[in-house]
Amino acid sequence: MPGFELWSDVERKHLNDVVQNGVLMRYGFDGNRNGHWKAKELEAAINDYYGCKYSQLVSNGTAAVTLALLALGVGYGDEVIIPTFTFVASFEAVISVGAVPVLVDVDDTLTLSPAAVKAAITSKTKCIMPVHMCGSMADLDALQAICTEHNLVLVEDACQAIGGTYHGKKLGSIGDAGTFSFDYVKTMTCGEGGVVMTNREDVYISCDGYSDHGHDHKGVDRGADLHPIIGYNYRISELHAAVGLAQIGRVNEFLAIQRKNQAALKAILSTVPQISFRRVPDEAGDSCSFLSWFLPNGEIANAVVEELKAQGILAGNFYWYNNNWHYIRKWDHLKNAKTLSSLSPELKEKVIHHATKDFSVSDAVMSRCISTAISLLWTEQQIKEKGEKIVAAVKKFI
Ligand SMILES: *Cc1c(COP(=O)(O)O)cnc(C)c1O
């Protein structure tokens, strides 16, 4: 999965450009930069490679999700539909803009179930935010149809699916806005960083201004910029953008290795008829950063996980059902609305409501699922050994 595994002279060269001239900020200081505009160049490269009209780099993926919601006007009282299997950033971002996170079930795609989304729509729903977890995508045709029918906006959290596609279009470029994280463990990394991608000029202008204290960025003199809106600071630094600029040129290389390694591992696990695989709405578009597989039931999955742990080979295999960061079951801080500052009483009530909601549909999927992270460094021999050990562990319990 992570681009950091293949750290190289390309990253060192781009970083060195910035280190040499000492301009660490993305805006201004034109005279000192020696022509190096790493953030600007990376945004242009993102537009080109990921097929979107506009992109705004920010300090991390959580900021990107937050900014996408803000730029689409999601705020007080609005409900945002997000999946039960995601990363905590999804509900953090929604709550931070004063909106209501509405968590709904996932299906065997490990992403939002369109049927569950339909059932969750109310007069307050403003946005659907699918999260393309573990390298593969949500059923975007079905979700887009729901958005059109109910006049909702679609935000794709593609933080974990960099380079994946759906019907030929890059994930993150399809909704009203899409986001990537470039944190240290993502397919391409900046160390820390993120981006909002959009084809809507209005959304881009809002992202550009808000992420830099509301500056309109129209003047040549930063001090003379006007501030049409109250903004915030989500800026990325030139150092981080330099790493991203190196990595984006290598994404094709990373994806090719991921696809090859995932296929090799899948071929081994496929020899066990009781193992099935995550449904991928567009197989050709899987970024293959993970291989997600199902066992016949939760008891067997749990036993296999315990067996892998006992053998010291659990690392890289994720049992999300028991995970603190990614699945609703262990999110007591959300269910108890544990925030630092107080929420409005109505928002708090709707957040706490998740403690008593029935998520048995998600449980039935997630309790059977194990995801194996695909390394860029594996040799063919290592894949064979890993696969055979997993198969042996599974065969003990079926
Ligand atoms: C990594 C991630 C984020 C947040 O990214 P950060 O850069 O770590 O803030 C958001 N959503 C998903 C699905 C992620 O995996």
GROMACS .gro file of C-alpha atoms and ligand atoms in nm:
model
  413
    1MET     CA    1   0.000   0.000   0.000
    2PRO     CA    2   0.234   0.284   0.103
    3GLY     CA    3   0.459   0.481  -0.128
    4PHE     CA    4   0.703   0.535   0.158
    5GLU     CA    5   0.821   0.178   0.107
    6LEU     CA    6   0.997   0.283  -0.213
    7TRP     CA    7   1.155   0.610  -0.089
    8SER     CA    8   1.410   0.717  -0.349
    9ASP     CA    9   1.637   0.981  -0.497
   10VAL     CA   10   1.336   1.133  -0.675
   11GLU     CA   11   1.185   1.238  -0.340
   12ARG     CA   12   1.529   1.354  -0.218
   13LYS     CA   13   1.577   1.569  -0.528
   14HIS     CA   14   1.245   1.754  -0.495
   15LEU     CA   15   1.300   1.803  -0.123
   16ASN     CA   16   1.647   1.933  -0.188
   17ASP     CA   17   1.513   2.199  -0.428
   18VAL     CA   18   1.316   2.341  -0.135
   19VAL     CA   19   1.594   2.294   0.120
   20GLN     CA   20   1.836   2.482  -0.108
   21ASN     CA   21   1.623   2.792  -0.158
   22GLY     CA   22   1.469   2.787   0.190
   23VAL     CA   23   1.119   2.897   0.084
   24LEU     CA   24   0.906   2.657   0.285
   25MET     CA   25   0.576   2.838   0.228
   26ARG     CA   26   0.360   2.778  -0.077
   27TYR     CA   27   0.253   3.140  -0.125
   28GLY     CA   28   0.467   3.447  -0.196
   29PHE     CA   29   0.844   3.499  -0.169
   30ASP     CA   30   0.863   3.482  -0.550
   31GLY     CA   31   1.212   3.626  -0.572
   32ASN     CA   32   1.377   3.368  -0.348
   33ARG     CA   33   1.230   3.048  -0.485
   34ASN     CA   34   1.443   2.988  -0.790
   35GLY     CA   35   1.129   2.897  -0.980
   36HIS     CA   36   1.024   2.623  -0.736
   37TRP     CA   37   0.649   2.616  -0.669
   38LYS     CA   38   0.605   2.261  -0.541
   39ALA     CA   39   0.243   2.294  -0.419
   40LYS     CA   40   0.130   2.466  -0.740
   41GLU     CA   41   0.309   2.209  -0.954
   42LEU     CA   42   0.161   1.923  -0.754
   43GLU     CA   43  -0.191   2.064  -0.796
   44ALA     CA   44  -0.139   2.082  -1.172
   45ALA     CA   45  -0.007   1.725  -1.173
   46ILE     CA   46  -0.308   1.607  -0.968
   47ASN     CA   47  -0.552   1.772  -1.213
   48ASP     CA   48  -0.373   1.605  -1.498
   49TYR     CA   49  -0.326   1.256  -1.351
   50TYR     CA   50  -0.654   1.221  -1.160
   51GLY     CA   51  -0.866   1.390  -1.427
   52CYS     CA   52  -1.023   1.677  -1.234
   53LYS     CA   53  -1.047   2.044  -1.329
   54TYR     CA   54  -0.934   2.184  -0.994
   55SER     CA   55  -0.750   2.070  -0.685
   56GLN     CA   56  -0.659   2.232  -0.354
   57LEU     CA   57  -0.377   2.087  -0.151
   58VAL     CA   58  -0.415   2.102   0.225
   59SER     CA   59  -0.231   1.992   0.538
   60ASN     CA   60  -0.390   1.646   0.570
   61GLY     CA   61  -0.678   1.426   0.457
   62THR     CA   62  -0.901   1.512   0.751
   63ALA     CA   63  -0.868   1.881   0.659
   64ALA     CA   64  -0.951   1.787   0.298
   65VAL     CA   65  -1.275   1.612   0.398
   66THR     CA   66  -1.369   1.903   0.624
   67LEU     CA   67  -1.292   2.157   0.351
   68ALA     CA   68  -1.492   1.965   0.090
   69LEU     CA   69  -1.797   1.969   0.318
   70LEU     CA   70  -1.757   2.341   0.393
   71ALA     CA   71  -1.710   2.433   0.027
   72LEU     CA   72  -2.031   2.248  -0.059
   73GLY     CA   73  -2.216   2.447   0.204
   74VAL     CA   74  -2.267   2.159   0.448
   75GLY     CA   75  -2.320   2.297   0.797
   76TYR     CA   76  -2.563   2.357   1.082
   77GLY     CA   77  -2.851   2.110   1.087
   78ASP     CA   78  -2.752   1.926   0.768
   79GLU     CA   79  -2.729   1.549   0.779
   80VAL     CA   80  -2.436   1.374   0.611
   81ILE     CA   81  -2.465   1.003   0.541
   82ILE     CA   82  -2.141   0.815   0.607
   83PRO     CA   83  -2.059   0.444   0.642
   84THR     CA   84  -2.011   0.246   0.964
   85PHE     CA   85  -1.681   0.114   0.826
   86THR     CA   86  -1.452   0.409   0.761
   87PHE     CA   87  -1.187   0.608   0.944
   88VAL     CA   88  -1.271   0.834   1.240
   89ALA     CA   89  -1.194   1.137   1.018
   90SER     CA   90  -1.535   1.094   0.851
   91PHE     CA   91  -1.740   1.180   1.158
   92GLU     CA   92  -1.476   1.417   1.297
   93ALA     CA   93  -1.507   1.629   0.982
   94VAL     CA   94  -1.887   1.624   0.980
   95ILE     CA   95  -1.914   1.719   1.348
   96SER     CA   96  -1.649   1.991   1.309
   97VAL     CA   97  -1.863   2.178   1.056
   98GLY     CA   98  -2.167   2.156   1.285
   99ALA     CA   99  -2.347   1.898   1.071
  100VAL     CA  100  -2.497   1.566   1.180
  101PRO     CA  101  -2.314   1.244   1.095
  102VAL     CA  102  -2.565   0.971   1.006
  103LEU     CA  103  -2.387   0.637   1.006
  104VAL     CA  104  -2.541   0.369   0.788
  105ASP     CA  105  -2.465   0.008   0.705
  106VAL     CA  106  -2.207  -0.121   0.461
  107ASP     CA  107  -2.258  -0.420   0.233
  108ASP     CA  108  -2.020  -0.678   0.083
  109THR     CA  109  -1.842  -0.400  -0.111
  110LEU     CA  110  -1.723  -0.285   0.237
  111THR     CA  111  -1.867   0.056   0.144
  112LEU     CA  112  -2.205   0.229   0.177
  113SER     CA  113  -2.503   0.006   0.103
  114PRO     CA  114  -2.724   0.202  -0.141
  115ALA     CA  115  -3.034   0.041   0.013
  116ALA     CA  116  -2.929   0.154   0.362
  117VAL     CA  117  -2.857   0.504   0.229
  118LYS     CA  118  -3.206   0.527   0.077
  119ALA     CA  119  -3.363   0.425   0.404
  120ALA     CA  120  -3.165   0.690   0.596
  121ILE     CA  121  -3.266   0.992   0.386
  122THR     CA  122  -3.470   1.260   0.563
  123SER     CA  123  -3.567   1.618   0.478
  124LYS     CA  124  -3.240   1.726   0.650
  125THR     CA  125  -3.006   1.510   0.438
  126LYS     CA  126  -2.767   1.727   0.241
  127CYS     CA  127  -2.474   1.505   0.150
  128ILE     CA  128  -2.376   1.143   0.090
  129MET     CA  129  -2.012   1.069   0.162
  130PRO     CA  130  -1.906   0.721   0.048
  131VAL     CA  131  -1.561   0.611   0.163
  132HIS     CA  132  -1.373   0.395  -0.086
  133MET     CA  133  -1.217   0.176   0.182
  134CYS     CA  134  -0.917  -0.049   0.136
  135GLY     CA  135  -0.844   0.039  -0.224
  136SER     CA  136  -1.179  -0.036  -0.387
  137MET     CA  137  -1.489   0.165  -0.460
  138ALA     CA  138  -1.849   0.221  -0.356
  139ASP     CA  139  -2.135   0.159  -0.598
  140LEU     CA  140  -2.118   0.513  -0.733
  141ASP     CA  141  -2.387   0.476  -1.001
  142ALA     CA  142  -2.644   0.381  -0.739
  143LEU     CA  143  -2.531   0.655  -0.499
  144GLN     CA  144  -2.527   0.920  -0.772
  145ALA     CA  145  -2.882   0.822  -0.871
  146ILE     CA  146  -2.993   0.873  -0.509
  147CYS     CA  147  -2.818   1.213  -0.500
  148THR     CA  148  -2.991   1.322  -0.821
  149GLU     CA  149  -3.331   1.204  -0.700
  150HIS     CA  150  -3.303   1.386  -0.366
  151ASN     CA  151  -3.091   1.683  -0.475
  152LEU     CA  152  -2.793   1.592  -0.254
  153VAL     CA  153  -2.421   1.650  -0.296
  154LEU     CA  154  -2.175   1.361  -0.325
  155VAL     CA  155  -1.834   1.376  -0.157
  156GLU     CA  156  -1.603   1.084  -0.235
  157ASP     CA  157  -1.358   1.010   0.046
  158ALA     CA  158  -1.100   0.839  -0.175
  159CYS     CA  159  -0.820   0.866   0.081
  160GLN     CA  160  -0.760   0.491   0.068
  161ALA     CA  161  -0.820   0.440  -0.303
  162ILE     CA  162  -0.560   0.660  -0.470
  163GLY     CA  163  -0.528   0.556  -0.835
  164GLY     CA  164  -0.842   0.342  -0.836
  165THR     CA  165  -1.102   0.400  -1.109
  166TYR     CA  166  -1.475   0.353  -1.167
  167HIS     CA  167  -1.595   0.303  -1.526
  168GLY     CA  168  -1.267   0.454  -1.645
  169LYS     CA  169  -1.275   0.765  -1.427
  170LYS     CA  170  -1.037   0.811  -1.135
  171LEU     CA  171  -1.193   0.774  -0.789
  172GLY     CA  172  -1.214   1.116  -0.625
  173SER     CA  173  -1.290   1.291  -0.956
  174ILE     CA  174  -1.650   1.173  -0.986
  175GLY     CA  175  -1.849   1.339  -0.705
  176ASP     CA  176  -1.913   1.710  -0.645
  177ALA     CA  177  -1.583   1.688  -0.458
  178GLY     CA  178  -1.335   1.411  -0.381
  179THR     CA  179  -1.055   1.386  -0.128
  180PHE     CA  180  -0.722   1.210  -0.088
  181SER     CA  181  -0.500   1.184   0.215
  182PHE     CA  182  -0.126   1.187   0.153
  183ASP     CA  183  -0.039   1.084   0.507
  184TYR     CA  184   0.255   0.855   0.565
  185VAL     CA  185   0.079   0.524   0.499
  186LYS     CA  186  -0.122   0.616   0.191
  187THR     CA  187  -0.051   0.493  -0.164
  188MET     CA  188   0.124   0.819  -0.245
  189THR     CA  189   0.250   1.025   0.046
  190CYS     CA  190   0.360   1.379   0.127
  191GLY     CA  191   0.451   1.273   0.482
  192GLU     CA  192   0.142   1.471   0.581
  193GLY     CA  193  -0.095   1.620   0.326
  194GLY     CA  194  -0.427   1.597   0.152
  195VAL     CA  195  -0.623   1.735  -0.141
  196VAL     CA  196  -0.975   1.832  -0.240
  197MET     CA  197  -1.049   1.765  -0.607
  198THR     CA  198  -1.349   1.905  -0.791
  199ASN     CA  199  -1.481   1.991  -1.134
  200ARG     CA  200  -1.684   2.282  -0.992
  201GLU     CA  201  -1.520   2.623  -1.004
  202ASP     CA  202  -1.733   2.756  -0.715
  203VAL     CA  203  -1.621   2.469  -0.491
  204TYR     CA  204  -1.257   2.525  -0.584
  205ILE     CA  205  -1.270   2.900  -0.517
  206SER     CA  206  -1.416   2.831  -0.171
  207CYS     CA  207  -1.146   2.569  -0.100
  208ASP     CA  208  -0.868   2.799  -0.218
  209GLY     CA  209  -0.983   3.085   0.003
  210TYR     CA  210  -1.093   2.899   0.314
  211SER     CA  211  -0.775   2.693   0.341
  212ASP     CA  212  -0.569   3.015   0.362
  213HIS     CA  213  -0.758   3.246   0.603
  214GLY     CA  214  -1.008   3.353   0.339
  215HIS     CA  215  -0.748   3.516   0.109
  216ASP     CA  216  -0.886   3.574  -0.240
  217HIS     CA  217  -0.535   3.519  -0.388
  218LYS     CA  218  -0.609   3.774  -0.657
  219GLY     CA  219  -0.336   4.023  -0.581
  220VAL     CA  220   0.037   4.000  -0.633
  221ASP     CA  221   0.088   4.129  -0.281
  222ARG     CA  222  -0.034   3.878  -0.023
  223GLY     CA  223  -0.077   4.157   0.232
  224ALA     CA  224  -0.321   4.335   0.002
  225ASP     CA  225  -0.545   4.031  -0.065
  226LEU     CA  226  -0.912   4.076   0.013
  227HIS     CA  227  -1.103   3.834   0.237
  228PRO     CA  228  -1.451   3.764   0.100
  229ILE     CA  229  -1.511   3.499   0.369
  230ILE     CA  230  -1.384   3.406   0.715
  231GLY     CA  231  -1.142   3.124   0.655
  232TYR     CA  232  -0.901   2.902   0.840
  233ASN     CA  233  -0.550   2.765   0.791
  234TYR     CA  234  -0.523   2.425   0.626
  235ARG     CA  235  -0.212   2.511   0.420
  236ILE     CA  236   0.039   2.251   0.309
  237SER     CA  237   0.410   2.336   0.322
  238GLU     CA  238   0.646   2.330   0.025
  239LEU     CA  239   0.846   2.052   0.193
  240HIS     CA  240   0.544   1.823   0.204
  241ALA     CA  241   0.433   1.916  -0.147
  242ALA     CA  242   0.785   1.838  -0.276
  243VAL     CA  243   0.753   1.478  -0.154
  244GLY     CA  244   0.412   1.450  -0.319
  245LEU     CA  245   0.543   1.587  -0.646
  246ALA     CA  246   0.802   1.310  -0.652
  247GLN     CA  247   0.549   1.043  -0.556
  248ILE     CA  248   0.280   1.133  -0.808
  249GLY     CA  249   0.523   1.053  -1.085
  250ARG     CA  250   0.559   0.706  -0.938
  251VAL     CA  251   0.193   0.615  -0.875
  252ASN     CA  252   0.168   0.406  -1.193
  253GLU     CA  253   0.469   0.207  -1.074
  254PHE     CA  254   0.316   0.159  -0.726
  255LEU     CA  255  -0.020   0.053  -0.871
  256ALA     CA  256   0.137  -0.201  -1.106
  257ILE     CA  257   0.318  -0.368  -0.815
  258GLN     CA  258   0.006  -0.362  -0.596
  259ARG     CA  259  -0.201  -0.524  -0.870
  260LYS     CA  260   0.055  -0.793  -0.937
  261ASN     CA  261   0.104  -0.875  -0.567
  262GLN     CA  262  -0.267  -0.872  -0.490
  263ALA     CA  263  -0.342  -1.107  -0.780
  264ALA     CA  264  -0.073  -1.350  -0.663
  265LEU     CA  265  -0.207  -1.357  -0.308
  266LYS     CA  266  -0.567  -1.386  -0.429
  267ALA     CA  267  -0.476  -1.687  -0.644
  268ILE     CA  268  -0.347  -1.869  -0.335
  269LEU     CA  269  -0.646  -1.784  -0.111
  270SER     CA  270  -0.885  -1.878  -0.395
  271THR     CA  271  -0.778  -2.241  -0.359
  272VAL     CA  272  -0.995  -2.256  -0.045
  273PRO     CA  273  -1.361  -2.275  -0.153
  274GLN     CA  274  -1.482  -2.140   0.183
  275ILE     CA  275  -1.294  -1.813   0.131
  276SER     CA  276  -1.482  -1.550  -0.068
  277PHE     CA  277  -1.380  -1.199  -0.164
  278ARG     CA  278  -1.509  -0.848  -0.130
  279ARG     CA  279  -1.744  -0.743  -0.412
  280VAL     CA  280  -1.578  -0.481  -0.630
  281PRO     CA  281  -1.832  -0.278  -0.834
  282ASP     CA  282  -1.574  -0.226  -1.113
  283GLU     CA  283  -1.307  -0.498  -1.090
  284ALA     CA  284  -1.077  -0.322  -1.336
  285GLY     CA  285  -1.068  -0.017  -1.108
  286ASP     CA  286  -0.948  -0.180  -0.786
  287SER     CA  287  -0.629  -0.001  -0.675
  288CYS     CA  288  -0.537  -0.328  -0.498
  289SER     CA  289  -0.385  -0.162  -0.192
  290PHE     CA  290  -0.555  -0.443   0.007
  291LEU     CA  291  -0.701  -0.785  -0.052
  292SER     CA  292  -1.022  -0.814   0.151
  293TRP     CA  293  -1.161  -1.162   0.204
  294PHE     CA  294  -1.448  -1.327   0.390
  295LEU     CA  295  -1.475  -1.640   0.598
  296PRO     CA  296  -1.807  -1.825   0.632
  297ASN     CA  297  -1.890  -1.673   0.972
  298GLY     CA  298  -1.762  -1.451   1.251
  299GLU     CA  299  -1.655  -1.739   1.478
  300ILE     CA  300  -1.427  -1.883   1.212
  301ALA     CA  301  -1.287  -1.538   1.126
  302ASN     CA  302  -1.211  -1.473   1.492
  303ALA     CA  303  -1.044  -1.811   1.531
  304VAL     CA  304  -0.831  -1.754   1.219
  305VAL     CA  305  -0.724  -1.411   1.348
  306GLU     CA  306  -0.627  -1.565   1.685
  307GLU     CA  307  -0.432  -1.836   1.503
  308LEU     CA  308  -0.243  -1.580   1.289
  309LYS     CA  309  -0.168  -1.385   1.607
  310ALA     CA  310  -0.042  -1.694   1.789
  311GLN     CA  311   0.189  -1.771   1.498
  312GLY     CA  312   0.319  -1.413   1.500
  313ILE     CA  313   0.200  -1.348   1.143
  314LEU     CA  314  -0.101  -1.123   1.205
  315ALA     CA  315   0.086  -0.803   1.105
  316GLY     CA  316  -0.057  -0.666   0.781
  317ASN     CA  317  -0.383  -0.861   0.826
  318PHE     CA  318  -0.661  -0.643   0.963
  319TYR     CA  319  -0.971  -0.766   1.144
  320TRP     CA  320  -1.168  -0.440   1.133
  321TYR     CA  321  -1.453  -0.577   1.344
  322ASN     CA  322  -1.235  -0.542   1.655
  323ASN     CA  323  -1.047  -0.231   1.538
  324ASN     CA  324  -1.060   0.097   1.733
  325TRP     CA  325  -1.015   0.334   1.441
  326HIS     CA  326  -1.221   0.196   1.161
  327TYR     CA  327  -1.547   0.041   1.274
  328ILE     CA  328  -1.843   0.171   1.472
  329ARG     CA  329  -1.841  -0.110   1.729
  330LYS     CA  330  -1.552   0.039   1.928
  331TRP     CA  331  -1.636   0.408   1.883
  332ASP     CA  332  -1.751   0.477   2.238
  333HIS     CA  333  -1.622   0.835   2.214
  334LEU     CA  334  -1.864   0.895   1.928
  335LYS     CA  335  -2.153   0.712   2.089
  336ASN     CA  336  -2.104   0.917   2.408
  337ALA     CA  337  -2.039   1.243   2.217
  338LYS     CA  338  -1.709   1.298   2.402
  339THR     CA  339  -1.605   1.635   2.262
  340LEU     CA  340  -1.383   1.903   2.416
  341SER     CA  341  -1.626   2.188   2.365
  342SER     CA  342  -1.999   2.147   2.387
  343LEU     CA  343  -2.215   2.056   2.090
  344SER     CA  344  -2.558   2.203   2.032
  345PRO     CA  345  -2.811   1.991   2.225
  346GLU     CA  346  -2.981   1.871   1.905
  347LEU     CA  347  -2.652   1.763   1.746
  348LYS     CA  348  -2.543   1.589   2.065
  349GLU     CA  349  -2.868   1.396   2.079
  350LYS     CA  350  -2.831   1.279   1.719
  351VAL     CA  351  -2.468   1.175   1.775
  352ILE     CA  352  -2.553   0.978   2.090
  353HIS     CA  353  -2.837   0.810   1.902
  354HIS     CA  354  -2.571   0.590   1.735
  355ALA     CA  355  -2.523   0.404   2.064
  356THR     CA  356  -2.863   0.239   2.033
  357LYS     CA  357  -2.894   0.203   1.655
  358ASP     CA  358  -2.901  -0.145   1.503
  359PHE     CA  359  -2.595  -0.215   1.290
  360SER     CA  360  -2.640  -0.592   1.264
  361VAL     CA  361  -2.622  -0.574   0.883
  362SER     CA  362  -2.274  -0.418   0.905
  363ASP     CA  363  -2.175  -0.661   1.183
  364ALA     CA  364  -2.269  -0.957   0.963
  365VAL     CA  365  -2.031  -0.830   0.693
  366MET     CA  366  -1.745  -0.697   0.904
  367SER     CA  367  -1.729  -0.988   1.150
  368ARG     CA  368  -1.641  -1.221   0.859
  369CYS     CA  369  -1.390  -0.993   0.689
  370ILE     CA  370  -1.011  -0.983   0.701
  371SER     CA  371  -0.812  -0.736   0.489
  372THR     CA  372  -0.452  -0.803   0.398
  373ALA     CA  373  -0.245  -0.494   0.319
  374ILE     CA  374  -0.046  -0.537  -0.002
  375SER     CA  375   0.320  -0.443   0.033
  376LEU     CA  376   0.524  -0.299  -0.253
  377LEU     CA  377   0.829  -0.482  -0.122
  378TRP     CA  378   0.709  -0.843  -0.123
  379THR     CA  379   0.899  -1.094  -0.330
  380GLU     CA  380   0.713  -1.373  -0.512
  381GLN     CA  381   0.851  -1.616  -0.257
  382GLN     CA  382   0.723  -1.407   0.036
  383ILE     CA  383   0.374  -1.386  -0.116
  384LYS     CA  384   0.372  -1.763  -0.158
  385GLU     CA  385   0.477  -1.817   0.204
  386LYS     CA  386   0.227  -1.564   0.341
  387GLY     CA  387  -0.056  -1.706   0.133
  388GLU     CA  388   0.021  -2.064   0.231
  389LYS     CA  389   0.037  -1.975   0.601
  390ILE     CA  390  -0.300  -1.801   0.580
  391VAL     CA  391  -0.450  -2.099   0.397
  392ALA     CA  392  -0.313  -2.339   0.659
  393ALA     CA  393  -0.458  -2.127   0.941
  394VAL     CA  394  -0.798  -2.114   0.769
  395LYS     CA  395  -0.803  -2.490   0.708
  396LYS     CA  396  -0.770  -2.555   1.079
  397PHE     CA  397  -1.118  -2.414   1.137
  398ILE     CA  398  -1.326  -2.508   0.833
  399LIG     C1  399  -0.621   0.841   0.606
  399LIG     C2  400  -0.766   0.868   0.593
  399LIG     C3  401  -0.824   0.995   0.618
  399LIG     C4  402  -0.753   1.108   0.682
  399LIG     O1  403  -0.630   1.138   0.641
  399LIG     P1  404  -0.519   1.209   0.733
  399LIG     O2  405  -0.429   1.265   0.628
  399LIG     O3  406  -0.451   1.103   0.814
  399LIG     O4  407  -0.583   1.314   0.813
  399LIG     C5  408  -0.958   1.013   0.591
  399LIG     N1  409  -1.034   0.912   0.545
  399LIG     C6  410  -0.984   0.790   0.523
  399LIG     C7  411  -1.073   0.682   0.471
  399LIG     C8  412  -0.850   0.763   0.548
  399LIG     O5  413  -0.802   0.639   0.531
   0.00000   0.00000   0.00000
